CSV table of C-alpha atoms and ligand atoms in Angstrom, one decimal:
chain,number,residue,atom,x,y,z
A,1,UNK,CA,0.0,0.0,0.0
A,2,UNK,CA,1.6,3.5,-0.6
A,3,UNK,CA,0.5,6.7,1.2
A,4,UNK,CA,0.4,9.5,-1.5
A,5,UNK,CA,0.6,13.1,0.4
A,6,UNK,CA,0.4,15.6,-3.2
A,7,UNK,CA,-2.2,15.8,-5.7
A,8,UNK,CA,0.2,15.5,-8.2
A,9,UNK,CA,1.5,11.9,-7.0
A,10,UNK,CA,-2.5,11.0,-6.8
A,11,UNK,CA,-2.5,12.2,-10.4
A,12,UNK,CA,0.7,9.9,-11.7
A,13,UNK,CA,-0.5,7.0,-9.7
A,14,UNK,CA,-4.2,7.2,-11.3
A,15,UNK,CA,-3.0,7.7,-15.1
A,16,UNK,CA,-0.8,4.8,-14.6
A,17,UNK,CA,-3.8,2.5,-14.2
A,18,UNK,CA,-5.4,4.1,-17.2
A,19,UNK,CA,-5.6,0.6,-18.9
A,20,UNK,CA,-9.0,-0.3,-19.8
A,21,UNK,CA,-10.8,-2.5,-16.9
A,22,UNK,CA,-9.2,-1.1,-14.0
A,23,UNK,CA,-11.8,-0.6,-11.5
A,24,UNK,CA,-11.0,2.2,-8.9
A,25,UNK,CA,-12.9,2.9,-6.2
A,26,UNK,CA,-12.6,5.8,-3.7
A,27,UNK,CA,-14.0,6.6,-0.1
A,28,UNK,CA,-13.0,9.8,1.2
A,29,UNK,CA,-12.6,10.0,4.9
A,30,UNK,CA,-11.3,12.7,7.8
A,31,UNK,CA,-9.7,10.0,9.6
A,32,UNK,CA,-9.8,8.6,13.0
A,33,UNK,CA,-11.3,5.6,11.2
A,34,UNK,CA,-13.9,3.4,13.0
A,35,UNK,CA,-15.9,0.1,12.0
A,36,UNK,CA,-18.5,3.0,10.1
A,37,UNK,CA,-15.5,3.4,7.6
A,38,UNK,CA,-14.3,0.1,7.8
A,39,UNK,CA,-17.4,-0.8,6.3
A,40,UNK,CA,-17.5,1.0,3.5
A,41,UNK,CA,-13.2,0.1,2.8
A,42,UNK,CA,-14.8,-3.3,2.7
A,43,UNK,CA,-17.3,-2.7,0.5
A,44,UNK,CA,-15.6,-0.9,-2.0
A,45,UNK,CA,-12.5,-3.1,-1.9
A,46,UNK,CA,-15.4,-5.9,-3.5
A,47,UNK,CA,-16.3,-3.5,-5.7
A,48,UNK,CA,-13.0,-2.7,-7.4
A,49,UNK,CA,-9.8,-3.0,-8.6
A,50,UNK,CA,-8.0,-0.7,-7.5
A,51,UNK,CA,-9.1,1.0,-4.1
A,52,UNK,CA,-7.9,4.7,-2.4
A,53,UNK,CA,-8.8,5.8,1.2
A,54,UNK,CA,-8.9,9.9,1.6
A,55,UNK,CA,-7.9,11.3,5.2
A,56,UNK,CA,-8.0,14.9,5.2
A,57,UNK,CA,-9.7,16.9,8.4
A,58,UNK,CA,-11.0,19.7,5.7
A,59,UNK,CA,-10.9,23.2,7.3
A,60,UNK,CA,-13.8,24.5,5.2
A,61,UNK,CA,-16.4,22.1,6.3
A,62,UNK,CA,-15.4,23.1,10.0
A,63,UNK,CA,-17.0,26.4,11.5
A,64,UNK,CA,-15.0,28.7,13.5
A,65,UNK,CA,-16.3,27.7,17.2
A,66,UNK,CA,-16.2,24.1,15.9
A,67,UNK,CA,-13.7,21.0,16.6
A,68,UNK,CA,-11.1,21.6,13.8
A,69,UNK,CA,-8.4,21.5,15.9
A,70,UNK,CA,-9.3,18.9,18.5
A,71,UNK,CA,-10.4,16.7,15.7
A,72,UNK,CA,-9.2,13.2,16.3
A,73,UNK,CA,-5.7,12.4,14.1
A,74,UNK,CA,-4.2,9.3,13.7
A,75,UNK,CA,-2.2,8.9,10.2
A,76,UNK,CA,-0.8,6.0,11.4
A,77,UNK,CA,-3.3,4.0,12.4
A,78,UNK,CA,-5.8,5.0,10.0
A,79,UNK,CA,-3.1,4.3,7.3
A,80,UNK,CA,-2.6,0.6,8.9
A,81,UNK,CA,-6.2,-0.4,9.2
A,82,UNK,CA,-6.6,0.5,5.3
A,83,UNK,CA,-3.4,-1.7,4.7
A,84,UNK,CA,-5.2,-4.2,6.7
A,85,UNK,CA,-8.4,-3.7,4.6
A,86,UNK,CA,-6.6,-4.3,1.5
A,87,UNK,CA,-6.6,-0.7,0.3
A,88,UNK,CA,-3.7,0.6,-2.4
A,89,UNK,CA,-3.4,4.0,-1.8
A,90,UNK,CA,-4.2,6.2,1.3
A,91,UNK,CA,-4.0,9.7,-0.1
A,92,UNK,CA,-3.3,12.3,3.0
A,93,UNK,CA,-2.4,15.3,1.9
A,94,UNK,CA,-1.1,18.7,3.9
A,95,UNK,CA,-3.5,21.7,4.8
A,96,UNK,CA,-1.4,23.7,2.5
A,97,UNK,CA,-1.3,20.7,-0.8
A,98,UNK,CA,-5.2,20.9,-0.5
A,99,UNK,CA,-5.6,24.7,0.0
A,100,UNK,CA,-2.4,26.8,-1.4
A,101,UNK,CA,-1.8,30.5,-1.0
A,102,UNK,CA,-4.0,32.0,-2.9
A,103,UNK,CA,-6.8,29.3,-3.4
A,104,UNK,CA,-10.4,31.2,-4.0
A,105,UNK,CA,-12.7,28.6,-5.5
A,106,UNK,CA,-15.9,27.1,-3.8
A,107,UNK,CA,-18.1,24.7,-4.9
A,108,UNK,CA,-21.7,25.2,-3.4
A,109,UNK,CA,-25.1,22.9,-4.5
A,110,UNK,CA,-27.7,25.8,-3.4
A,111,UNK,CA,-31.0,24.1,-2.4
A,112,UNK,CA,-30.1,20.9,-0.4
A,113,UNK,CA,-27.4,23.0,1.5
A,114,UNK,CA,-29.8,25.3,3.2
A,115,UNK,CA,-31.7,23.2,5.4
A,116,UNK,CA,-30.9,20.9,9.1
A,117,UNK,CA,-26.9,20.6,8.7
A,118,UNK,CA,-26.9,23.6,6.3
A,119,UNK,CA,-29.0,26.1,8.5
A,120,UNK,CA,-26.7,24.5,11.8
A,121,UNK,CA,-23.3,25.0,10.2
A,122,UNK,CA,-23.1,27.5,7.7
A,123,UNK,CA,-20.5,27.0,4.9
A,124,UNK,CA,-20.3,23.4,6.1
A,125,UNK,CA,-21.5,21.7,3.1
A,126,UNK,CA,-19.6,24.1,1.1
A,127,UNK,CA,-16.5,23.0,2.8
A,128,UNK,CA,-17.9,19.2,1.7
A,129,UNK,CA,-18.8,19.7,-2.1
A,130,UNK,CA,-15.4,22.1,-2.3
A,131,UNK,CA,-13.1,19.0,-1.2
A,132,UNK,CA,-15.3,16.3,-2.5
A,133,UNK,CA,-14.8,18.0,-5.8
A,134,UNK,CA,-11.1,18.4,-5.5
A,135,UNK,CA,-11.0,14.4,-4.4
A,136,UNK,CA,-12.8,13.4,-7.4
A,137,UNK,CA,-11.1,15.2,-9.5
A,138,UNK,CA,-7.6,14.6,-8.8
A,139,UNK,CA,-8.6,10.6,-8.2
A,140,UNK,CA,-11.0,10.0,-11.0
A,141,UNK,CA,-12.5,6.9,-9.0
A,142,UNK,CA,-15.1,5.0,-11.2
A,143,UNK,CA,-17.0,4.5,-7.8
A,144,UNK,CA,-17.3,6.6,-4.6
A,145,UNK,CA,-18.5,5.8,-1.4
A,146,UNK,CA,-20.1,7.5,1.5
A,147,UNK,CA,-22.0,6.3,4.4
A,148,UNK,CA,-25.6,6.8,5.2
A,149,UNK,CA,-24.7,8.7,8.4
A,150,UNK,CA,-24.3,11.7,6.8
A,151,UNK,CA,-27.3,11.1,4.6
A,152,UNK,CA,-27.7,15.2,3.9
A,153,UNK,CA,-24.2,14.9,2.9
A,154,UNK,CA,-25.0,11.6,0.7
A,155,UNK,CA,-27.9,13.6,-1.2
A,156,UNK,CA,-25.7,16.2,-1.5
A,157,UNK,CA,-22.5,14.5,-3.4
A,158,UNK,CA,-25.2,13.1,-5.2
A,159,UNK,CA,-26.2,16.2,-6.6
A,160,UNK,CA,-22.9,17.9,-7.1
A,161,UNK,CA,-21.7,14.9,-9.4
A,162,UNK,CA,-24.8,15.0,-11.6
A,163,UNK,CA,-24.6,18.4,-12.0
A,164,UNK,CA,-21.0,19.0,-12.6
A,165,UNK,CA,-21.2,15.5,-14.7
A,166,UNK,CA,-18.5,13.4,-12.7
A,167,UNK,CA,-18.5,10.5,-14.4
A,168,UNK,CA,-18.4,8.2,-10.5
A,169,UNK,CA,-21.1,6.3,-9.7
A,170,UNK,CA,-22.1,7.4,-6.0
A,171,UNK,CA,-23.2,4.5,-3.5
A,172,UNK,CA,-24.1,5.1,-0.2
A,173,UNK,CA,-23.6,2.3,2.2
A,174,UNK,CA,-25.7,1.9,5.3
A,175,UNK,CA,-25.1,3.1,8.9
A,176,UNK,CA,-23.0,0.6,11.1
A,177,UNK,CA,-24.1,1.4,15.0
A,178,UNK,CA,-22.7,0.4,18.5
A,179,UNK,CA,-24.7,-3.1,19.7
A,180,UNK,CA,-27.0,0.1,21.4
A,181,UNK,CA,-28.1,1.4,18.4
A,182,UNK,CA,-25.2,4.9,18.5
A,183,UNK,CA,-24.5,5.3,15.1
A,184,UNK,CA,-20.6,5.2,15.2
A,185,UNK,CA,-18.6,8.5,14.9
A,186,UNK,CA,-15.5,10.2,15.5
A,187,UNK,CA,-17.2,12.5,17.0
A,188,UNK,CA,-18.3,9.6,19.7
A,189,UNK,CA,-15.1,9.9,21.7
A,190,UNK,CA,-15.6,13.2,22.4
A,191,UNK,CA,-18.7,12.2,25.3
A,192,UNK,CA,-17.7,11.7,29.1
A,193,UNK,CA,-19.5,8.2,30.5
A,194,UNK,CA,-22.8,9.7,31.1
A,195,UNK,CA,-23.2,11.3,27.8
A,196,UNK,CA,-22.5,8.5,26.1
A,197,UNK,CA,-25.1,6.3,28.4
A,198,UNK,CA,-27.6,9.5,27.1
A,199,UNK,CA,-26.8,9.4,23.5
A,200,UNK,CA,-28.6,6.0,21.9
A,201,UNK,CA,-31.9,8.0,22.8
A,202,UNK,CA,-31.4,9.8,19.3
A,203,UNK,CA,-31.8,6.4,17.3
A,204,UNK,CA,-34.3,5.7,19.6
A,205,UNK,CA,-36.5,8.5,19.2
A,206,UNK,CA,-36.1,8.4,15.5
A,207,UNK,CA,-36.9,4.8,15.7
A,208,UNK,CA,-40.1,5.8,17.2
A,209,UNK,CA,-40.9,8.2,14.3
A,210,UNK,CA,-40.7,5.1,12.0
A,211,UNK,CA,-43.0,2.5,14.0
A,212,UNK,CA,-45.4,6.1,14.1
A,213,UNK,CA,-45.2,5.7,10.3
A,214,UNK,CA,-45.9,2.1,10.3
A,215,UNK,CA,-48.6,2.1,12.2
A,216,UNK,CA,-49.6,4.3,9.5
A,217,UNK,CA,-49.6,7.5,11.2
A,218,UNK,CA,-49.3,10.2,8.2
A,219,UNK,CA,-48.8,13.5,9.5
A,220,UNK,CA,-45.5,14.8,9.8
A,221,UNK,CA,-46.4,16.9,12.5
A,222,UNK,CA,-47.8,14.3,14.4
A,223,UNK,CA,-44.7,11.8,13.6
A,224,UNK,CA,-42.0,14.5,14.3
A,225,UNK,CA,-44.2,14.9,18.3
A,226,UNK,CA,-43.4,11.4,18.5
A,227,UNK,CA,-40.0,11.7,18.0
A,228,UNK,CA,-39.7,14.3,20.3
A,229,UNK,CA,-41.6,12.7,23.2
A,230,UNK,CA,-38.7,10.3,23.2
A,231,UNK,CA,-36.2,12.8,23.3
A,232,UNK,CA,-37.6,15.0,26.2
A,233,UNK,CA,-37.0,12.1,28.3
A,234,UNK,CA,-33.6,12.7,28.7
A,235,UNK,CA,-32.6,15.4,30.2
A,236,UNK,CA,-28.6,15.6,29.2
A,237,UNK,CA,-30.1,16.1,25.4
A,238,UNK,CA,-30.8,19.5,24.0
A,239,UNK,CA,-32.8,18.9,20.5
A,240,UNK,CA,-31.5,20.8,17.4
A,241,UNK,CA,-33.9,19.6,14.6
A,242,UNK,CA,-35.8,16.4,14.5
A,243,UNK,CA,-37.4,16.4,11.1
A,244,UNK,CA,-39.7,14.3,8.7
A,245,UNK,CA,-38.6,14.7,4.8
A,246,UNK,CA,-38.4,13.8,1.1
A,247,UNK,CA,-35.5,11.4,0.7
A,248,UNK,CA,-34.2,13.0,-2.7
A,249,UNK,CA,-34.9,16.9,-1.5
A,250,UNK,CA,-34.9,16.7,2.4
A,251,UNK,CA,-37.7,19.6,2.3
A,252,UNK,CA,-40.1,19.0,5.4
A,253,UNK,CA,-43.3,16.3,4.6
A,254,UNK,CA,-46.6,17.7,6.2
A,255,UNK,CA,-47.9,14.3,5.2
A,256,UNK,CA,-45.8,10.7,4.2
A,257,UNK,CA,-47.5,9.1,1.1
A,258,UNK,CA,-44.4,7.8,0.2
A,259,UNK,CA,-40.8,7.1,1.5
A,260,UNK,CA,-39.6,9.5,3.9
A,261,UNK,CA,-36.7,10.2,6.0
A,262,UNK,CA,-36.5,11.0,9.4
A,263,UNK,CA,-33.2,13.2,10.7
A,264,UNK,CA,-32.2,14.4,13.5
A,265,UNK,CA,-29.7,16.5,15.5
A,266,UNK,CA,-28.7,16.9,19.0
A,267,UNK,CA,-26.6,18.3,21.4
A,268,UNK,CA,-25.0,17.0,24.9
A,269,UNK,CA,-23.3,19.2,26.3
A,270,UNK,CA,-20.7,20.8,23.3
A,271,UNK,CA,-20.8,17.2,21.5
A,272,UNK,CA,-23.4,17.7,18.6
A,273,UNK,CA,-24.5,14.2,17.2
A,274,UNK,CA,-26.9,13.8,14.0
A,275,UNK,CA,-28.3,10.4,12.7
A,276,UNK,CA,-31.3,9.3,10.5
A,277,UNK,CA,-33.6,6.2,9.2
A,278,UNK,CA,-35.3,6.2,6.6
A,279,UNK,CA,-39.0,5.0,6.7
A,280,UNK,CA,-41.5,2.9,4.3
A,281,UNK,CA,-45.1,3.4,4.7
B,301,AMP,P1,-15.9,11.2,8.1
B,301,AMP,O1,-14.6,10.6,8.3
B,301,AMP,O2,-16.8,11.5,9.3
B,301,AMP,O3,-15.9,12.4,7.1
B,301,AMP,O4,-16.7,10.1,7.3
B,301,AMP,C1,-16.2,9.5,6.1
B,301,AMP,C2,-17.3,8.7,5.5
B,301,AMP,O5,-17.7,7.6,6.4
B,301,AMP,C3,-18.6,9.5,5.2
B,301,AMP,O6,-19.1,9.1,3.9
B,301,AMP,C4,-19.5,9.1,6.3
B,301,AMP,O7,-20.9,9.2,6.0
B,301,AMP,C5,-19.1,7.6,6.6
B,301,AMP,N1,-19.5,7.2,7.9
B,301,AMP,C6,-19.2,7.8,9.1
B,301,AMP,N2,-19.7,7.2,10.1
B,301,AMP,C7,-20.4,6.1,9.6
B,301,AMP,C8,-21.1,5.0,10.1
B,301,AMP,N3,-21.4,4.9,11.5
B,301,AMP,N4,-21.7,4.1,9.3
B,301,AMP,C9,-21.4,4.2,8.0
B,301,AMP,N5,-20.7,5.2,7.4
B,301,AMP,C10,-20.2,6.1,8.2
């Protein structure tokens, strides 16, 4: 396996596979890499040829009171779980390889940034489409893959590559969770013993939202209620958005004839935490 730390050396290593049939899959990651990522090294490594794990932490998708700094890093770990996995390249570049002196350019998808993550963390999911478009780019994968976790995110990369016509096709593999239902997360190691205790309610409450929807409740009002009803029970949780939507535009659903999805976001204490399931009628 070779670590790759320039664009340029991504570049080379990519047009020397350029013989027809080679397969090369990609799954862009900030690191600190848990059985979530694992997972989707594992799936892609079926799915391909030739497979490279990102690691960047990606300043732009970070907002200035957020974690940037104190985000977990741990090259060499990371870079010895992908060797394990069976990955070719890790690509970990510098701050300054991504983002040069003088760098200006931002790639934003308007709509589907706007809302829950979007309206929480401005120029978040700029930060995402601006370094998912660099990765793509420089990598040309012929797949890409992103976990359902972030499922605005996954919408969102969706978007961007159909409208900037990257030629990748997007899959997005399903949430891996602790055996108590916490969707794993960097982010996890961050809570002290009783937040963690507190912080499966969020599946659980949006659990609850999807048996509403089975028992064929149909108002979203009514379904997001029930969501919250869970929540309030714990008091170490401070609700940011708990929301019933479209899969494909993640605007609000006053009713669910259809699929929907059910997100959410929380806080305990300075740890914010956001998961999702979707629902069938
Ligand atoms: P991150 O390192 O947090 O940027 O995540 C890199 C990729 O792993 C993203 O596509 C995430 O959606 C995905 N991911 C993170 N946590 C999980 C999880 N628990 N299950 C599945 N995929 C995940």
């Amino acid at each position: 396996m070779k670590v790759i730390r320039t664009i340029r050396g991504l570049i080379a290593w990519r047009r020397g596979l350029s013989r027809e049939g080679v397969r090369v899959g990609m799954v862009p990651t900030m690191g600190a890499l848990h059985d979530g990522h694992r997972a989707l090294i594992r799936t892609a490594r079926l799915a391909c040829d030739a497979l490279i794990v990102s690691i960047f932490v990606n300043p732009r998708q970070f907002g200035p009171t957020e974690d940037f700094a104190r985000y977990p890093r741990r090259l060499r770990a990371d870079a010895s779980l992908c060797r394990d996995e069976g990955a070719d390249v890790v690509f970990a570049p510098s701050l300054t390889e991504m983002y040069p002196a003088g760098s200006q350019t931002t790639v934003s998808v308007r709509d589907i940034a706007r809302r829950w993550e979007g309206a929480a963390r401005p120029q978040h999911f700029d930060g995402v489409a601006t370094v998912v478009t660099k990765l793509l780019n420089a990598a040309r994968p012929d797949i890409a893959l992103f976990g359902q976790k972030d499922y605005q995110q996954a919408v969102l990369i969706r978007r961007l590559v159909e409208d900037i016509d990257l030629a990748v096709d997007v899959r997005v593999c399903p949430t891996v969770r602790e055996s108590d239902g916490l969707a794993l997360s960097s982010r996890n190691e961050y809570l002290t013993p009783a937040q963690r205790r507190a912080a499966p309610i969020l599946y659980k409450a949006l659990q609850a939202g999807r048996a509403a929807i089975k028992l064929r409740e149909r108002s979203g009002a009514v379904i997001q209620r029930r969501m919250r009803s869970v929540l309030v029970n714990e008091p170490l949780a401070r609700i940011e958005y708990l929301a019933v939507c479209d899969p494909h535009t993640l605007e609000p659903l006053a009713r669910v004839t259809n699929r929907a999805v059910l997100l959410g976001a929380i806080r305990l204490g300075r740890v914010r935490l956001i998961d999702n399931v979707l629902a069938d009628r």
